[in-house]
Amino acid sequence: MLPAGYFTVKEHEFKKCRQSGFCVRQRAYSDLVDLKKEPTPYKILRETVSVQKDNGVLTCEVLNQLSNIKYNFKLEALENQTVRIRLEEKDPKKKQYASVGNFSLVEEPKSTPFKTYVKAKSETEFSILEFGKNAKMLLQENPLLLTLKVNEVSVFTFNEKGYLHYEHHREKATVKNSEEPALKNEDSPGMEEVLAEELSEKEKLEKELKEKLEFGMWEESFEGNTDSKKYGIPEHASSFNLKNTRGNDVAYSEPYRLYNFDVFEYILDSPMGLYGSIPFMMGHKKGNTVGMFWMNSAEMWVDIEREVELKTRAKQTVTHWSAESGILDLFVMLGPTPREVSSQYTSLTGKPALPQLFAIAYHQCRWNYNDEADVKEVNAKFDEYEIPYDVLWLDIEHTDGKKYFTWDEVKFPTPQEMQNNLAKTGRKMVTIIDPHLKKDDNYYVSKEAKALDLFVKNKDGGDFEGWCWPGNSQWLDYTDPKARKFWAEQFKFESYKGSTSSLYTWNDMNEPSVFSGPETTMPKDNIHYEGWEHRDVHNVYGMLQQRATFEGHLLRSSNLDRPFVLSRAFFLGTQRYGAIWTGDNFAKWDHMEASVPMLLTIGVSGVTFSGADVGGFFGNPDPLLLLRWYQLAAFQPFFRAHAHIDTKRREPWIFGEPYTTLIRNAIRSRYRILPYLYTLNFEANLHGWPVMRPMMYEFPEDYFVYDMGDQYMLGDTILVKAVVNETSPSVKVYLPQGKWYDYTEFNAIDRPKDGLINYDTPTDKIPIFLRGGSILTRRERMRRSSSLMKRDPYTFYIALDDLELASGKIYTDDGHTFNHLKGSYIYSEFEFKINGNSGKLSSKNLLVKEFGASKVTKNYFKNQDVDFGGRLERIVIFGFKKPNFKLVEVKVENKILSFKKEKNEVFVIKDPAVFIGEEWEISFKFE
């Protein structure tokens, strides 16, 4: 959030590539390579090659034949079909930051042996190293070139175009080491004007590019080729399939930027960096998916270029990455499916945390709820209008003068009583706690941090000071383990006065946002723990605050309660610590539309728990926009309404009928699918799979969906398409091969050959479909909050496929502790199938190896063994092939069950009297 009145981004205040020295040089180098068509100067020194076959490691030295600088090169085969490529200067004049793995990796990756190693006979031939499952590395020594293959198909190439340009550190007398040279105005004469007129155009261009190579100080980059469709590198308000920034058909003249900063009402359809940066990319084509990430927390720029290979005419995508500092430490995950890439990637950077149940329910927020009376009234209105919700949020105005961990004693005199009143109906509260600390000797947090010397330093060694919400502020150095420990301790109940166990945390402004700083953030020459500059650790800063907050939640509950922490900034590994959101969006139809590809990109990049502010943060939505946003966000991972302090109130009942009823219905639709959503979050925690999935993720062989970023799958069962036009009476939706059903009516959709249908969109619905072959588990009874539903019965919705089969799973536990790690959970799989005139619905319990065998005993619900689970009260089946199909008998354990046939050939079986988590069979007879 930004001060009142800041409603448009001042784009000129944020750097372009032409204003970033290392980006200018890197683009110039790649242009020069393309112009001169000369081979890369990098070669492996043959005599230095060492292969540890049993450990899956190759090491050697690489020489830049132009500068005569040597580099250490390391190639590792890792477990889970992954390769690590590491390149760093052998004898650097300035030490290079290489410690971000301490924050982004869950542990040091384990290598796997090379199965075979065939050494090249000459430096221009390829050495072959086989590993894993049908995977191999082909390494050429001169020029340096690495190709990775799976099943004999090339899926990734390093330095094929010769763009590798790893500069050694150089001192310039005319430029301070910590600063980049001043830039001419965009409209001032360009560099070409210094060239002599008699030079040829090619000579002019070559001279210009060489001049640009001297612009700035130092950096590194790599080039990779992973095929035609590319996704990832969030955060940008752009398409899901990344657009060209070089070559032909350029969509953006700028590369994609990865640099966390505070951007208000961000520009849409732009490669401009936003609040988070994840240097991860996924490439996909039929039969192969590959992922890669560069473990580096400095500023980056990424160019995308699609081209046609001259010899084979095959389409390929070249990506050119540049980083300001650090080393080249690259991981490549070889899939070969999107799910396997997600699993491989998160086995390195960490599986997403399993959220508490309340966290995936509905959150009500604005800047600001004014006082305790306001909180009480809003809470009561939800009950009055019978709208469920789980969390009420307080923004910065709840504090004493923007001093975090404090309360305004006039507006919030009894914060514990306020929280306890919400907790009576299972509701929680969240307060904002930003990283900037007001410089005030009477503010205990700031005073203690200064005494312990925990603040980020300026370039001269003093505590850095900048301007933010409280005025003059200072920032903890979260790269320092002592600072993280100090921060975590502030969440103890005895430290955070007025807090209770039902209070959770929102970390905003943690890019970090510094109003008085360059690009609204810290100067790059600030100094962190162990002497590293801010430029080296910038993108990891916000994640480390979220981590320290997460650890504070664990500390206050003695590791019993799962934390909930929302962060605006994010990086590699953020998924281990909680949720993020897309930042300060606007109450406009195109911002709602943009939220879909943004969330899809964030999800495939590992952060599976994310959302966008419902209704838009800035501005005042009209009632139809607000309604459509609720209807969409109810089927996205994180569901929170939020608004700027200057906006009009927009709680669900504000606009009156029919909008109150329609918004209530949208929120209730969220609560119905909580069992399904909780299962998806469990699968994310177990496998790293996104909750909100791009169409290509579920249909990787369907080329038509590869570019698709305007519709998505919620898990593998529900297809969702946004309504983003206020006047359109219908929306075009693509249904992949298979059987599909209307989500509310359960009628089968008549899918045309091309899969495209026009779906009517009256105000009470958006296009949502059930996938044939699925069993969706819902809870239909509405309560005031999710925790009050924990013993309510379940309903199965069985959507048959073309073979009249269906299956589904459910995971449940107590919803808030870590007892599931000790076996207190239920994980069950359900299958329905027909054989002739009989059918069977069965339940089978599944083992979660990571949690151990379930300790939930038989008849648990009847015996009150656990406080979760429940009986199955209704079964709804639809999609039988034969018209006028008759169901004549349903029974379980010789007990005959009642049933009825409804419209659209839907059969409803009442009260089967079986329990989720127990193994059973229900039999069916048909005529």
PDB file of C-alpha atoms in Angstrom, residues 38 65 79 91 101 211 221 277 281-282 288 304 338 361 363 369 385 431 439-440 528 547 577 589 668 673 728 742 840:
ATOM      1  CA  GLU A  38      32.102 -15.875 -33.685  1.00  0.00           C
ATOM      2  CA  GLN A  65      40.442 -16.862 -23.995  1.00  0.00           C
ATOM      3  CA  GLU A  79      18.686 -37.083  -7.303  1.00  0.00           C
ATOM      4  CA  ASP A  91      40.633 -16.017  -8.191  1.00  0.00           C
ATOM      5  CA  GLY A 101      21.375 -21.500  -0.868  1.00  0.00           C
ATOM      6  CA  GLU A 211      31.212   0.778 -26.119  1.00  0.00           C
ATOM      7  CA  SER A 221      24.599 -14.533 -17.396  1.00  0.00           C
ATOM      8  CA  SER A 277      11.144 -12.409  -7.763  1.00  0.00           C
ATOM      9  CA  MET A 281      11.295 -21.024 -15.497  1.00  0.00           C
ATOM     10  CA  MET A 282       9.364 -23.972 -16.887  1.00  0.00           C
ATOM     11  CA  ASN A 288       8.697 -33.084 -22.352  1.00  0.00           C
ATOM     12  CA  ILE A 304      13.090 -14.276 -24.297  1.00  0.00           C
ATOM     13  CA  PRO A 338       4.844 -30.699 -15.285  1.00  0.00           C
ATOM     14  CA  ALA A 361     -11.372 -19.796   4.008  1.00  0.00           C
ATOM     15  CA  HIS A 363     -10.618 -13.175   4.850  1.00  0.00           C
ATOM     16  CA  TYR A 369     -11.047  -0.992  10.457  1.00  0.00           C
ATOM     17  CA  TYR A 385     -26.434 -11.432   6.702  1.00  0.00           C
ATOM     18  CA  THR A 431      -2.405  -7.621  12.245  1.00  0.00           C
ATOM     19  CA  LYS A 439      13.628   5.320  15.014  1.00  0.00           C
ATOM     20  CA  ASP A 440      12.529   6.164  18.527  1.00  0.00           C
ATOM     21  CA  HIS A 528      24.489  -6.625   5.532  1.00  0.00           C
ATOM     22  CA  ARG A 547      10.702 -16.766   7.671  1.00  0.00           C
ATOM     23  CA  TYR A 577       6.653 -20.012   5.124  1.00  0.00           C
ATOM     24  CA  TRP A 589     -11.909  -5.240 -14.928  1.00  0.00           C
ATOM     25  CA  ARG A 668     -20.612 -19.871   0.521  1.00  0.00           C
ATOM     26  CA  ILE A 673     -15.363 -26.879  -1.334  1.00  0.00           C
ATOM     27  CA  SER A 728     -20.830  -9.697 -22.498  1.00  0.00           C
ATOM     28  CA  ASP A 742     -21.915 -27.821 -15.510  1.00  0.00           C
ATOM     29  CA  LYS A 840     -19.617 -50.237  -6.577  1.00  0.00           C
TER      30      LYS A 840
END
